[in-house]
mmCIF file of C-alpha atoms in Angstrom:
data_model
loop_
_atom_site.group_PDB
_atom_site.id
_atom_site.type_symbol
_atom_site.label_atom_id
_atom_site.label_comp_id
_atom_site.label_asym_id
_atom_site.label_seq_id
_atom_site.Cartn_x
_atom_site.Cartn_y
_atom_site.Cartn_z
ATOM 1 C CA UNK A 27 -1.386 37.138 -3.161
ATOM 2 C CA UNK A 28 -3.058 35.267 -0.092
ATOM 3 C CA UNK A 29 -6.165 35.639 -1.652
ATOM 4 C CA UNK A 30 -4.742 33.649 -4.776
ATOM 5 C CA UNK A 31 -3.009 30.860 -2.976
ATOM 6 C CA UNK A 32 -6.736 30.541 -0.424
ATOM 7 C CA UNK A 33 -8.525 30.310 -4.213
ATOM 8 C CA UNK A 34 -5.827 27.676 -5.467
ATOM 9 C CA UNK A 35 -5.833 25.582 -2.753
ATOM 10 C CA UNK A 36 -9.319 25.292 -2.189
ATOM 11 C CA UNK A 37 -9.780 24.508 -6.044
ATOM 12 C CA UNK A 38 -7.251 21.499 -5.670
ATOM 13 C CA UNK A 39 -9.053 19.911 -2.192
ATOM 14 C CA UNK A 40 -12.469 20.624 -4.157
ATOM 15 C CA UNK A 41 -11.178 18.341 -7.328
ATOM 16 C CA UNK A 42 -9.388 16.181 -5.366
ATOM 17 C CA UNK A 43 -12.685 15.436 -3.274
ATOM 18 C CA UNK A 44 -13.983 15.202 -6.134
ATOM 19 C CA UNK A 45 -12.207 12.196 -7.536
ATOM 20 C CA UNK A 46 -11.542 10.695 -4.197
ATOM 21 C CA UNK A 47 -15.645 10.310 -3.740
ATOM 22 C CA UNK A 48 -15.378 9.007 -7.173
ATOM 23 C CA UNK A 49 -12.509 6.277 -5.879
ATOM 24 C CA UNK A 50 -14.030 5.011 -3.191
ATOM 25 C CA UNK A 51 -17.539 4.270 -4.804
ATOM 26 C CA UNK A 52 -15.334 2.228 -7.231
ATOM 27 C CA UNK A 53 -13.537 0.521 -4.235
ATOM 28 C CA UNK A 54 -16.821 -0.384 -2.774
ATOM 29 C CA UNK A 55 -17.719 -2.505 -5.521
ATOM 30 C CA UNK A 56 -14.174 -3.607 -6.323
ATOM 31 C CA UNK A 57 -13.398 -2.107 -9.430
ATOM 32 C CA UNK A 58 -9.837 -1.859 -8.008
ATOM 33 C CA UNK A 59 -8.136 -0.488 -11.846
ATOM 34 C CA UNK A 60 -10.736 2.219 -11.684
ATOM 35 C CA UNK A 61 -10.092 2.947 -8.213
ATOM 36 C CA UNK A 62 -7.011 3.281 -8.348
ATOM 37 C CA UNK A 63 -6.955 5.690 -11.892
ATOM 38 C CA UNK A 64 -9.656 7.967 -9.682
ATOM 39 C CA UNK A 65 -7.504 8.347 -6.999
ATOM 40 C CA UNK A 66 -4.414 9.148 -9.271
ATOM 41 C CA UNK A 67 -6.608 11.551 -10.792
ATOM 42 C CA UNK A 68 -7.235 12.953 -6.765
ATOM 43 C CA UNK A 69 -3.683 12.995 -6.193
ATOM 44 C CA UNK A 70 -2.785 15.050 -9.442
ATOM 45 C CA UNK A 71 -5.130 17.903 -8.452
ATOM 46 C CA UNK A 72 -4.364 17.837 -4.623
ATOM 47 C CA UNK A 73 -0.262 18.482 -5.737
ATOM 48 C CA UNK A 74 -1.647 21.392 -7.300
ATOM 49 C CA UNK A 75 -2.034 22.773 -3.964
ATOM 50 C CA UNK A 76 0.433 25.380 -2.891
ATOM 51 C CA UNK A 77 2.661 23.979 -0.087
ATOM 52 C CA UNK A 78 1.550 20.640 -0.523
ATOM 53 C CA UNK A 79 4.902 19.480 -0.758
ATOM 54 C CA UNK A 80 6.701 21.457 1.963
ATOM 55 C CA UNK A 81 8.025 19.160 4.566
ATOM 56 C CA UNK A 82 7.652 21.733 7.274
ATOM 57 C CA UNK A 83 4.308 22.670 6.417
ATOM 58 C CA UNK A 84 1.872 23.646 8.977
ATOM 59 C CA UNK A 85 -1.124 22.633 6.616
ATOM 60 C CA UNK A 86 -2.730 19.788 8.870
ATOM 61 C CA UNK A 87 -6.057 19.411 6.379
ATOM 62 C CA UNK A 88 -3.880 19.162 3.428
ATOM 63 C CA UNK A 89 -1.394 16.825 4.712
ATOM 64 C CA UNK A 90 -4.310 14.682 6.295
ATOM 65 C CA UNK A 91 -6.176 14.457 3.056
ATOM 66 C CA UNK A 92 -3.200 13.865 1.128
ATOM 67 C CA UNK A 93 -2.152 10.966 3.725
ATOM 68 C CA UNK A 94 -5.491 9.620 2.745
ATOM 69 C CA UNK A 95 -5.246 9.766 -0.464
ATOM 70 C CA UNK A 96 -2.233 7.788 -1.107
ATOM 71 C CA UNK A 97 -3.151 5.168 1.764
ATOM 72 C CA UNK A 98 -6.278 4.709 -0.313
ATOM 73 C CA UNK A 99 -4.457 4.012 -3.700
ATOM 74 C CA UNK A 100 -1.623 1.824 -2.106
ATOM 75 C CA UNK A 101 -5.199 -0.071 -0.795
ATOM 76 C CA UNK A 102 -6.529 -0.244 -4.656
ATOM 77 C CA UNK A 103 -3.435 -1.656 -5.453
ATOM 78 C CA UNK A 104 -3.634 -4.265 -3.302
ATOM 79 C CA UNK A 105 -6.864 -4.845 -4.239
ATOM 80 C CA UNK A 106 -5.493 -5.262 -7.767
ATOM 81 C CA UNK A 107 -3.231 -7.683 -6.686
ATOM 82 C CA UNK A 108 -5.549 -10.088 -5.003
ATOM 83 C CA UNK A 109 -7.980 -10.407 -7.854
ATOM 84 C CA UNK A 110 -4.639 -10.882 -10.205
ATOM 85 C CA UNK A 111 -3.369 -13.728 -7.988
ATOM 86 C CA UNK A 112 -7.346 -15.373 -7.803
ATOM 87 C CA UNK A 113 -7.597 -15.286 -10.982
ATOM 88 C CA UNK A 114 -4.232 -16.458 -11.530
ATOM 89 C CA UNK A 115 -4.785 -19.375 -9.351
ATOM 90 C CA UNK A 116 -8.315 -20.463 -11.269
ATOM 91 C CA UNK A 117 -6.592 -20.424 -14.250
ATOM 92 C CA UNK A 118 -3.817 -23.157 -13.082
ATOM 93 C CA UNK A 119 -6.214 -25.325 -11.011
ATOM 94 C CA UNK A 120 -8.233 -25.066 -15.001
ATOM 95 C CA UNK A 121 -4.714 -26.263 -16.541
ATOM 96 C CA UNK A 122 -5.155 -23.450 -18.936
ATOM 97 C CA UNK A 123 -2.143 -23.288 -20.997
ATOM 98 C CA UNK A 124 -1.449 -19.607 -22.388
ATOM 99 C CA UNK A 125 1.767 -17.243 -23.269
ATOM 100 C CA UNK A 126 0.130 -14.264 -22.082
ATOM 101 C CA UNK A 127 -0.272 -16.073 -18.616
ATOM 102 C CA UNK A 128 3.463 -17.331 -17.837
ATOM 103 C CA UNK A 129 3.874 -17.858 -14.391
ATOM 104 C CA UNK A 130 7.292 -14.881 -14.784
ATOM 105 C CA UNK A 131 4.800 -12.511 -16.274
ATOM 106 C CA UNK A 132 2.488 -12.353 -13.410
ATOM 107 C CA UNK A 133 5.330 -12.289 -11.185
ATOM 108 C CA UNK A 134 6.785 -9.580 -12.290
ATOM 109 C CA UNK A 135 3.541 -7.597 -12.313
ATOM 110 C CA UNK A 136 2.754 -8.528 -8.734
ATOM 111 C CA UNK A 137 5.791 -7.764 -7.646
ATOM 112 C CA UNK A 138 5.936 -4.174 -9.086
ATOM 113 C CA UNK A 139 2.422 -3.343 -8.317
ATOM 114 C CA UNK A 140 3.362 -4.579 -4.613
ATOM 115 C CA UNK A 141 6.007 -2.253 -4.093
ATOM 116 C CA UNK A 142 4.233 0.615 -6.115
ATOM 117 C CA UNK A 143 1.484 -0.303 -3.082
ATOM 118 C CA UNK A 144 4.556 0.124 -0.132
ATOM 119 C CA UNK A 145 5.739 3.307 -1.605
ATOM 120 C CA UNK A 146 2.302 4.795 -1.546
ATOM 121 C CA UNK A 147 1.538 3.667 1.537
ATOM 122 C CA UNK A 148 5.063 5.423 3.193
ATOM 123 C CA UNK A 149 4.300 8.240 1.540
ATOM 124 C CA UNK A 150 0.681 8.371 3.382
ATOM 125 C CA UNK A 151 2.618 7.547 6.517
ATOM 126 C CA UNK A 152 5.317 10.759 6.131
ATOM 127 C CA UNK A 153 2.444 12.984 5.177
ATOM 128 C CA UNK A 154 0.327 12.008 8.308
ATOM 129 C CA UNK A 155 2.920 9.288 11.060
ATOM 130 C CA UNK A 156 -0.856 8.756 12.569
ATOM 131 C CA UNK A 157 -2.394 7.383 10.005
ATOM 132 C CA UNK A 158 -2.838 3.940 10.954
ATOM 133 C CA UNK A 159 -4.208 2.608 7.651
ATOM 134 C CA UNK A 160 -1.225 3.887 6.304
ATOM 135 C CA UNK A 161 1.528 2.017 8.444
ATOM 136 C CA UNK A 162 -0.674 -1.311 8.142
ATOM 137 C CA UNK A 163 -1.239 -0.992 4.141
ATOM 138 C CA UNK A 164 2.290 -0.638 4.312
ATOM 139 C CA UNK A 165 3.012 -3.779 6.303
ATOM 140 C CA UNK A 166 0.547 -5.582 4.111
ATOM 141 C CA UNK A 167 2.699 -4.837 0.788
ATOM 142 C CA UNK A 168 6.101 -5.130 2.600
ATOM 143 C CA UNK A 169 4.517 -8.685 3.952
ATOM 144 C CA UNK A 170 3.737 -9.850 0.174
ATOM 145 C CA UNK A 171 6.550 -8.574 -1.313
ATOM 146 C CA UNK A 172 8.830 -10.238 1.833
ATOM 147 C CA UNK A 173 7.056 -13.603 1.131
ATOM 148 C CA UNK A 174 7.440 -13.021 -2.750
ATOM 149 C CA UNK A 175 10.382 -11.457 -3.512
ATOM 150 C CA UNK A 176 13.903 -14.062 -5.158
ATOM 151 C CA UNK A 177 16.039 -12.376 -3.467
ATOM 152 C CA UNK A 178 16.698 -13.786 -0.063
ATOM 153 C CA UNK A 179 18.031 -10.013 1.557
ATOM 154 C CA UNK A 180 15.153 -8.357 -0.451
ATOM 155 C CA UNK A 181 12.809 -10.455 1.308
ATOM 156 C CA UNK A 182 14.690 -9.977 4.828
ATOM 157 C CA UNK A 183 14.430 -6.448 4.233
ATOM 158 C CA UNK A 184 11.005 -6.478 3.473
ATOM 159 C CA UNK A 185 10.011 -8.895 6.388
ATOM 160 C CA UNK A 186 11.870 -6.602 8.641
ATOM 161 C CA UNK A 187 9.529 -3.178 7.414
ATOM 162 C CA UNK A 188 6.467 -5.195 7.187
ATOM 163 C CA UNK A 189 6.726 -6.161 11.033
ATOM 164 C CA UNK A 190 7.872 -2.454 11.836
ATOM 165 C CA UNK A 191 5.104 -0.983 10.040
ATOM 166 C CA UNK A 192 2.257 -3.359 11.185
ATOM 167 C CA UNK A 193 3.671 -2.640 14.689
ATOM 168 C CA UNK A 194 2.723 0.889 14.381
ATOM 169 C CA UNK A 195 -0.294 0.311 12.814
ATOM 170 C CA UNK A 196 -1.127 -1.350 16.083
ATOM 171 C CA UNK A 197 0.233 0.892 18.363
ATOM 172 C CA UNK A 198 -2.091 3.572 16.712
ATOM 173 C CA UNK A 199 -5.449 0.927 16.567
ATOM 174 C CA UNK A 200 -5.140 -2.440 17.833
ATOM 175 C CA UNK A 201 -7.658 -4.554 15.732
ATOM 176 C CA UNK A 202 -8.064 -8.214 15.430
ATOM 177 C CA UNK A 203 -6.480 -8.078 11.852
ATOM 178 C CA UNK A 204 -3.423 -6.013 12.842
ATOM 179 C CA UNK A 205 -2.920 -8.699 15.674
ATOM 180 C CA UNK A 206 -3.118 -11.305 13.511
ATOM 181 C CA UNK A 207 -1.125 -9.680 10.615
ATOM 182 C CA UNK A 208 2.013 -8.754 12.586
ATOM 183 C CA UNK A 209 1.927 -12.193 14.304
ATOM 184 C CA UNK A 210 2.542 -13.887 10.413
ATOM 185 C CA UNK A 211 5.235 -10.852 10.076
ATOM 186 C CA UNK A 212 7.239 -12.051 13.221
ATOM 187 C CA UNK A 213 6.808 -15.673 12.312
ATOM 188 C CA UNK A 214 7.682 -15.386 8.670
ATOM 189 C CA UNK A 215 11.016 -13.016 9.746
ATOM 190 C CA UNK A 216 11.979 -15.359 12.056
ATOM 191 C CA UNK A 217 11.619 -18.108 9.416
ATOM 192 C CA UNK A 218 13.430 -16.128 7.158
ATOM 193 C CA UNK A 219 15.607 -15.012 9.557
ATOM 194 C CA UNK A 220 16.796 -18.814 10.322
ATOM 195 C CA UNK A 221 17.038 -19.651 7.019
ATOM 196 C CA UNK A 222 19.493 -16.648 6.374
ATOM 197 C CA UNK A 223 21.579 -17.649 9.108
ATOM 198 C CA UNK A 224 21.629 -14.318 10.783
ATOM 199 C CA UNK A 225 20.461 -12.049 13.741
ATOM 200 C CA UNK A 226 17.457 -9.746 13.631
ATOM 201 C CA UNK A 227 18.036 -6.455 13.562
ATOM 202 C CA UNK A 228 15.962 -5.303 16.407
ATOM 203 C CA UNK A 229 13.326 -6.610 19.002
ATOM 204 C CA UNK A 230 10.551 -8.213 17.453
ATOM 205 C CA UNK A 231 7.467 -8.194 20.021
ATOM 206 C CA UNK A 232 4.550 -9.811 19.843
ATOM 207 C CA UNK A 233 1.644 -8.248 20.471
ATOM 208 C CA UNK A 234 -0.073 -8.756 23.375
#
């Protein structure tokens, strides 16, 4: 029976490698849709892995690679959602005038891909707490979606986990970018914050 579970598990990290590899040389050259379909691909076999889902599982390699995994999707989507917005933005400076490109119909896709991009990302972060990409992809979607969002405690909520997560992504490795990210958290919250009339819930610190 051990035998069985060694031969399943090391079938799904081989797959899952497999299409990870696969992923990233996609990601490279920013073919962010076919990123992102590898890495759902990776994902699929790695949940084939027995235990993979246990939340007291002792598994470190599986729950690393699995932390990776999803912090590199929530990253494709991302990606996905820059070139959207780009090319978005081109298309109104080129007063193009389409149905299929109504301002509410990108909107809505941004928005959903955004928060499809969070969820990822927290699930990287309960697989592996120390995955720093995780906790700052994260606070990247929660800071879109915060900034995006029409609904005024949606966004406070989301202000409020994007400056949370990209806290701990610099706790874990301080980098220019994390720096500079959490500092537009904090100001936008605070913005927010006034506007709502409100207190914050919690400190907000700046980084140092």
């Amino acid at each position: 029976m051990a035998s069985d579970l060694a031969v399943a598990r090391a079938g799904a990290l081989e797959l899952a490698n497999r299409f990870k590899t696969e992923g990233n040389a996609h990601f490279i050259e920013k073919r962010m849709a076919m990123a992102c379909a590898s890495y759902n691909k990776a994902i699929t076999e790695l949940r084939k892995a027995p235990g993979i889902d246990d939340s007291d599982s002792t598994d470190v390699q599986l729950r690393e690679h699995a932390s990776v995994l999803y912090a590199n999707r929530a990253a494709a989507l991302l990606g996905i959602e820059h070139d959207r917005l780009a090319k978005l933005q081109i298309l109104q400076q080129l007063n193009v005038q389409a149905d299929f490109i109504a301002d509410t119909v990108w909107e809505a896709e941004i928005l959903r891909s955004l928060d499809h991009a969070e969820r990822d990302a927290a699930v990287a972060v309960r697989f592996n707490p120390k995955n720093a990409k995780a906790h700052f992809r994260q606070g990247l979607a929660a800071l879109e979606l915060g900034t995006r969002d029409p609904d005024a405690t949606n966004r406070l909520e989301r202000l409020q986990l994007a400056v949370s997560a990209l806290q701990a992504s610099d706790a874990l490795s301080s980098t220019a970018r994390s720096k500079a990210k959490l500092k537009d958290a904090i100001k936008k919250l605070e913005e927010e914050t006034a506007m709502a009339n409100v207190e914050p819930i919690g400190s907000v610190v700046e980084p140092k």
